[in-house]
């Protein structure tokens, strides 16, 4: 079933936008059992509501056959890296530590992986399944330095918490 997709609302604060988008994602994916469909919905709505600041928006999923690696999942943007080992780059750091990585300048991040040289800043948020196991990470890149802040972290973490549990 096709749904109507929202876009940025004029005058809306970033915090208000994240609340609106979170509710929209939850409503669209309610009852959906496919993680792929849930990730694709979130990536689409986030990219369309926060573009062009969100240069690349998508998910890297824990590979069930290689559980120490992330494999690219649904995303919006330019080509992504196909695989990322835990502990390598911003996505790998989020997967290894289980903590959100907020990086104002990717060039200053140890072991940064340059999937696209235009990426300047990044935020990566872990996604856990209903059993509390790491399932994926949400990766958002920007072509701007210091593009993400505490409002982005709070909003994206809230969306990631509901993504596989709602």
PDB file of C-alpha atoms in Angstrom:
ATOM      1  CA  UNK A   1       0.000   0.000   0.000  1.00  0.00           C
ATOM      2  CA  UNK A   2       1.408   3.380  -0.941  1.00  0.00           C
ATOM      3  CA  UNK A   3       1.431   6.045   1.724  1.00  0.00           C
ATOM      4  CA  UNK A   4       1.520   9.819   1.484  1.00  0.00           C
ATOM      5  CA  UNK A   5       5.003  11.041   2.349  1.00  0.00           C
ATOM      6  CA  UNK A   6       5.577  14.156   4.396  1.00  0.00           C
ATOM      7  CA  UNK A   7       8.277  16.687   3.714  1.00  0.00           C
ATOM      8  CA  UNK A   8       9.785  19.464   5.803  1.00  0.00           C
ATOM      9  CA  UNK A   9       7.234  21.825   7.318  1.00  0.00           C
ATOM     10  CA  UNK A  10       8.060  25.543   7.186  1.00  0.00           C
ATOM     11  CA  UNK A  11       8.688  27.012  10.640  1.00  0.00           C
ATOM     12  CA  UNK A  12       8.974  23.619  12.311  1.00  0.00           C
ATOM     13  CA  UNK A  13      11.917  23.171  14.700  1.00  0.00           C
ATOM     14  CA  UNK A  14      14.280  20.270  14.205  1.00  0.00           C
ATOM     15  CA  UNK A  15      13.003  18.660  17.421  1.00  0.00           C
ATOM     16  CA  UNK A  16       9.392  18.988  16.220  1.00  0.00           C
ATOM     17  CA  UNK A  17      10.348  17.505  12.844  1.00  0.00           C
ATOM     18  CA  UNK A  18      11.890  14.442  14.463  1.00  0.00           C
ATOM     19  CA  UNK A  19       8.769  13.879  16.568  1.00  0.00           C
ATOM     20  CA  UNK A  20       6.539  14.199  13.482  1.00  0.00           C
ATOM     21  CA  UNK A  21       8.724  11.912  11.381  1.00  0.00           C
ATOM     22  CA  UNK A  22       8.982   9.351  14.194  1.00  0.00           C
ATOM     23  CA  UNK A  23       5.191   9.183  14.462  1.00  0.00           C
ATOM     24  CA  UNK A  24       4.894   8.869  10.693  1.00  0.00           C
ATOM     25  CA  UNK A  25       7.457   6.051  10.530  1.00  0.00           C
ATOM     26  CA  UNK A  26       5.740   4.209  13.384  1.00  0.00           C
ATOM     27  CA  UNK A  27       2.348   4.501  11.666  1.00  0.00           C
ATOM     28  CA  UNK A  28       3.642   3.323   8.293  1.00  0.00           C
ATOM     29  CA  UNK A  29       5.613   0.329   9.592  1.00  0.00           C
ATOM     30  CA  UNK A  30       3.032  -0.819  12.151  1.00  0.00           C
ATOM     31  CA  UNK A  31       2.502  -4.510  11.547  1.00  0.00           C
ATOM     32  CA  UNK A  32       5.296  -4.712   8.957  1.00  0.00           C
ATOM     33  CA  UNK A  33       7.551  -7.708   9.666  1.00  0.00           C
ATOM     34  CA  UNK A  34      10.271  -6.938   7.118  1.00  0.00           C
ATOM     35  CA  UNK A  35      13.242  -5.101   8.577  1.00  0.00           C
ATOM     36  CA  UNK A  36      14.187  -4.075   5.043  1.00  0.00           C
ATOM     37  CA  UNK A  37      10.840  -2.327   4.574  1.00  0.00           C
ATOM     38  CA  UNK A  38      11.187  -0.599   7.947  1.00  0.00           C
ATOM     39  CA  UNK A  39      14.717   0.620   7.161  1.00  0.00           C
ATOM     40  CA  UNK A  40      13.740   1.778   3.674  1.00  0.00           C
ATOM     41  CA  UNK A  41      10.806   3.762   5.050  1.00  0.00           C
ATOM     42  CA  UNK A  42      12.943   5.495   7.667  1.00  0.00           C
ATOM     43  CA  UNK A  43      15.755   6.296   5.216  1.00  0.00           C
ATOM     44  CA  UNK A  44      13.295   7.751   2.708  1.00  0.00           C
ATOM     45  CA  UNK A  45      11.407   9.930   5.169  1.00  0.00           C
ATOM     46  CA  UNK A  46      14.558  11.215   6.872  1.00  0.00           C
ATOM     47  CA  UNK A  47      16.298  12.017   3.576  1.00  0.00           C
ATOM     48  CA  UNK A  48      13.278  13.832   2.148  1.00  0.00           C
ATOM     49  CA  UNK A  49      12.602  15.823   5.295  1.00  0.00           C
ATOM     50  CA  UNK A  50      16.200  16.818   6.048  1.00  0.00           C
ATOM     51  CA  UNK A  51      17.759  17.041   2.584  1.00  0.00           C
ATOM     52  CA  UNK A  52      20.047  18.442   1.335  1.00  0.00           C
ATOM     53  CA  UNK A  53      21.728  18.551   4.783  1.00  0.00           C
ATOM     54  CA  UNK A  54      21.326  14.754   4.869  1.00  0.00           C
ATOM     55  CA  UNK A  55      23.631  13.928   1.953  1.00  0.00           C
ATOM     56  CA  UNK A  56      23.502  10.146   2.523  1.00  0.00           C
ATOM     57  CA  UNK A  57      20.922   8.475   4.756  1.00  0.00           C
ATOM     58  CA  UNK A  58      20.736   4.753   5.260  1.00  0.00           C
ATOM     59  CA  UNK A  59      21.386   1.598   7.155  1.00  0.00           C
ATOM     60  CA  UNK A  60      24.226  -0.820   7.486  1.00  0.00           C
ATOM     61  CA  UNK A  61      22.885  -4.161   8.707  1.00  0.00           C
ATOM     62  CA  UNK A  62      24.714  -6.736  10.817  1.00  0.00           C
ATOM     63  CA  UNK A  63      25.479  -9.613   8.429  1.00  0.00           C
ATOM     64  CA  UNK A  64      24.078 -12.842   9.943  1.00  0.00           C
ATOM     65  CA  UNK A  65      26.758 -14.856   8.113  1.00  0.00           C
ATOM     66  CA  UNK A  66      29.588 -12.537   9.192  1.00  0.00           C
ATOM     67  CA  UNK A  67      28.391 -11.094  12.523  1.00  0.00           C
ATOM     68  CA  UNK A  68      31.456  -8.861  12.905  1.00  0.00           C
ATOM     69  CA  UNK A  69      30.621  -6.966   9.719  1.00  0.00           C
ATOM     70  CA  UNK A  70      28.006  -4.513   8.562  1.00  0.00           C
ATOM     71  CA  UNK A  71      26.602  -4.792   5.041  1.00  0.00           C
ATOM     72  CA  UNK A  72      24.874  -1.939   3.240  1.00  0.00           C
ATOM     73  CA  UNK A  73      21.104  -1.945   3.511  1.00  0.00           C
ATOM     74  CA  UNK A  74      18.392   0.418   2.323  1.00  0.00           C
ATOM     75  CA  UNK A  75      19.589   3.974   1.763  1.00  0.00           C
ATOM     76  CA  UNK A  76      19.062   7.253  -0.058  1.00  0.00           C
ATOM     77  CA  UNK A  77      22.066   8.932  -1.651  1.00  0.00           C
ATOM     78  CA  UNK A  78      25.190   8.138  -3.592  1.00  0.00           C
ATOM     79  CA  UNK A  79      26.832   4.714  -3.577  1.00  0.00           C
ATOM     80  CA  UNK A  80      27.683   3.449  -0.126  1.00  0.00           C
ATOM     81  CA  UNK A  81      30.436   1.129   0.995  1.00  0.00           C
ATOM     82  CA  UNK A  82      29.298  -2.471   0.652  1.00  0.00           C
ATOM     83  CA  UNK A  83      30.847  -3.794   3.883  1.00  0.00           C
ATOM     84  CA  UNK A  84      32.270  -2.257   7.021  1.00  0.00           C
ATOM     85  CA  UNK A  85      34.023  -4.284   9.734  1.00  0.00           C
ATOM     86  CA  UNK A  86      33.072  -3.597  13.348  1.00  0.00           C
ATOM     87  CA  UNK A  87      35.539  -1.102  14.794  1.00  0.00           C
ATOM     88  CA  UNK A  88      36.442   0.520  11.458  1.00  0.00           C
ATOM     89  CA  UNK A  89      35.229   4.005  10.572  1.00  0.00           C
ATOM     90  CA  UNK A  90      32.300   5.798  12.141  1.00  0.00           C
ATOM     91  CA  UNK A  91      29.768   3.034  11.400  1.00  0.00           C
ATOM     92  CA  UNK A  92      32.109   0.332  12.675  1.00  0.00           C
ATOM     93  CA  UNK A  93      32.759   2.335  15.852  1.00  0.00           C
ATOM     94  CA  UNK A  94      29.016   2.628  16.522  1.00  0.00           C
ATOM     95  CA  UNK A  95      28.598  -1.110  15.943  1.00  0.00           C
ATOM     96  CA  UNK A  96      31.553  -2.023  18.184  1.00  0.00           C
ATOM     97  CA  UNK A  97      30.675   0.333  21.055  1.00  0.00           C
ATOM     98  CA  UNK A  98      26.890   0.311  20.796  1.00  0.00           C
ATOM     99  CA  UNK A  99      26.975   4.090  21.142  1.00  0.00           C
ATOM    100  CA  UNK A 100      25.942   6.911  18.840  1.00  0.00           C
ATOM    101  CA  UNK A 101      28.867   8.523  17.044  1.00  0.00           C
ATOM    102  CA  UNK A 102      28.493  12.265  16.382  1.00  0.00           C
ATOM    103  CA  UNK A 103      31.399  13.391  14.185  1.00  0.00           C
ATOM    104  CA  UNK A 104      31.679  17.084  13.214  1.00  0.00           C
ATOM    105  CA  UNK A 105      34.647  16.459  10.860  1.00  0.00           C
ATOM    106  CA  UNK A 106      35.084  12.978   9.411  1.00  0.00           C
ATOM    107  CA  UNK A 107      38.677  13.746   8.374  1.00  0.00           C
ATOM    108  CA  UNK A 108      39.577  13.988  12.078  1.00  0.00           C
ATOM    109  CA  UNK A 109      37.991  10.608  12.914  1.00  0.00           C
ATOM    110  CA  UNK A 110      40.489   7.725  13.295  1.00  0.00           C
ATOM    111  CA  UNK A 111      40.124   5.042  10.592  1.00  0.00           C
ATOM    112  CA  UNK A 112      37.427   7.012   8.763  1.00  0.00           C
ATOM    113  CA  UNK A 113      36.171   5.234   5.659  1.00  0.00           C
ATOM    114  CA  UNK A 114      35.582   7.618   2.755  1.00  0.00           C
ATOM    115  CA  UNK A 115      32.700   6.033   0.862  1.00  0.00           C
ATOM    116  CA  UNK A 116      32.138   9.415  -0.799  1.00  0.00           C
ATOM    117  CA  UNK A 117      34.770  12.151  -0.584  1.00  0.00           C
ATOM    118  CA  UNK A 118      32.060  14.837  -0.394  1.00  0.00           C
ATOM    119  CA  UNK A 119      31.024  13.657   3.067  1.00  0.00           C
ATOM    120  CA  UNK A 120      32.288  16.094   5.724  1.00  0.00           C
ATOM    121  CA  UNK A 121      30.372  15.200   8.913  1.00  0.00           C
ATOM    122  CA  UNK A 122      28.449  12.171  10.092  1.00  0.00           C
ATOM    123  CA  UNK A 123      26.162  10.750  12.750  1.00  0.00           C
ATOM    124  CA  UNK A 124      25.715   7.009  13.251  1.00  0.00           C
ATOM    125  CA  UNK A 125      23.105   5.526  15.602  1.00  0.00           C
ATOM    126  CA  UNK A 126      22.841   1.845  16.632  1.00  0.00           C
ATOM    127  CA  UNK A 127      19.550   0.054  15.943  1.00  0.00           C
ATOM    128  CA  UNK A 128      18.552  -2.757  18.292  1.00  0.00           C
ATOM    129  CA  UNK A 129      15.945  -5.443  17.739  1.00  0.00           C
ATOM    130  CA  UNK A 130      13.240  -6.349  20.267  1.00  0.00           C
ATOM    131  CA  UNK A 131      15.691  -8.751  21.979  1.00  0.00           C
ATOM    132  CA  UNK A 132      18.220  -5.974  22.557  1.00  0.00           C
ATOM    133  CA  UNK A 133      20.640  -7.286  19.932  1.00  0.00           C
ATOM    134  CA  UNK A 134      22.395  -4.937  17.522  1.00  0.00           C
ATOM    135  CA  UNK A 135      20.601  -5.296  14.178  1.00  0.00           C
ATOM    136  CA  UNK A 136      21.961  -2.337  12.203  1.00  0.00           C
ATOM    137  CA  UNK A 137      23.262   1.195  12.359  1.00  0.00           C
ATOM    138  CA  UNK A 138      21.630   4.268  10.882  1.00  0.00           C
ATOM    139  CA  UNK A 139      24.274   6.314   9.060  1.00  0.00           C
ATOM    140  CA  UNK A 140      23.678   9.916   8.050  1.00  0.00           C
ATOM    141  CA  UNK A 141      26.358  11.908   6.227  1.00  0.00           C
ATOM    142  CA  UNK A 142      26.434  15.581   5.339  1.00  0.00           C
ATOM    143  CA  UNK A 143      28.487  17.528   2.814  1.00  0.00           C
ATOM    144  CA  UNK A 144      28.706  20.266   5.479  1.00  0.00           C
ATOM    145  CA  UNK A 145      31.143  20.316   8.399  1.00  0.00           C
ATOM    146  CA  UNK A 146      29.539  20.119  11.851  1.00  0.00           C
ATOM    147  CA  UNK A 147      26.080  19.483  10.376  1.00  0.00           C
ATOM    148  CA  UNK A 148      24.710  17.456  13.297  1.00  0.00           C
ATOM    149  CA  UNK A 149      24.003  18.389  16.892  1.00  0.00           C
ATOM    150  CA  UNK A 150      22.326  17.143  20.071  1.00  0.00           C
ATOM    151  CA  UNK A 151      18.858  17.645  18.527  1.00  0.00           C
ATOM    152  CA  UNK A 152      19.804  15.311  15.673  1.00  0.00           C
ATOM    153  CA  UNK A 153      21.211  12.769  18.107  1.00  0.00           C
ATOM    154  CA  UNK A 154      18.109  12.819  20.314  1.00  0.00           C
ATOM    155  CA  UNK A 155      15.729  12.666  17.343  1.00  0.00           C
ATOM    156  CA  UNK A 156      17.560   9.918  15.473  1.00  0.00           C
ATOM    157  CA  UNK A 157      18.038   7.827  18.613  1.00  0.00           C
ATOM    158  CA  UNK A 158      14.287   8.026  19.320  1.00  0.00           C
ATOM    159  CA  UNK A 159      13.485   6.903  15.769  1.00  0.00           C
ATOM    160  CA  UNK A 160      16.000   4.049  15.945  1.00  0.00           C
ATOM    161  CA  UNK A 161      14.526   2.847  19.257  1.00  0.00           C
ATOM    162  CA  UNK A 162      11.085   2.453  17.726  1.00  0.00           C
ATOM    163  CA  UNK A 163      12.211   1.182  14.340  1.00  0.00           C
ATOM    164  CA  UNK A 164      12.288  -2.546  15.139  1.00  0.00           C
ATOM    165  CA  UNK A 165      10.160  -2.538  18.258  1.00  0.00           C
ATOM    166  CA  UNK A 166       7.020  -0.595  17.245  1.00  0.00           C
TER     167      UNK A 166
END
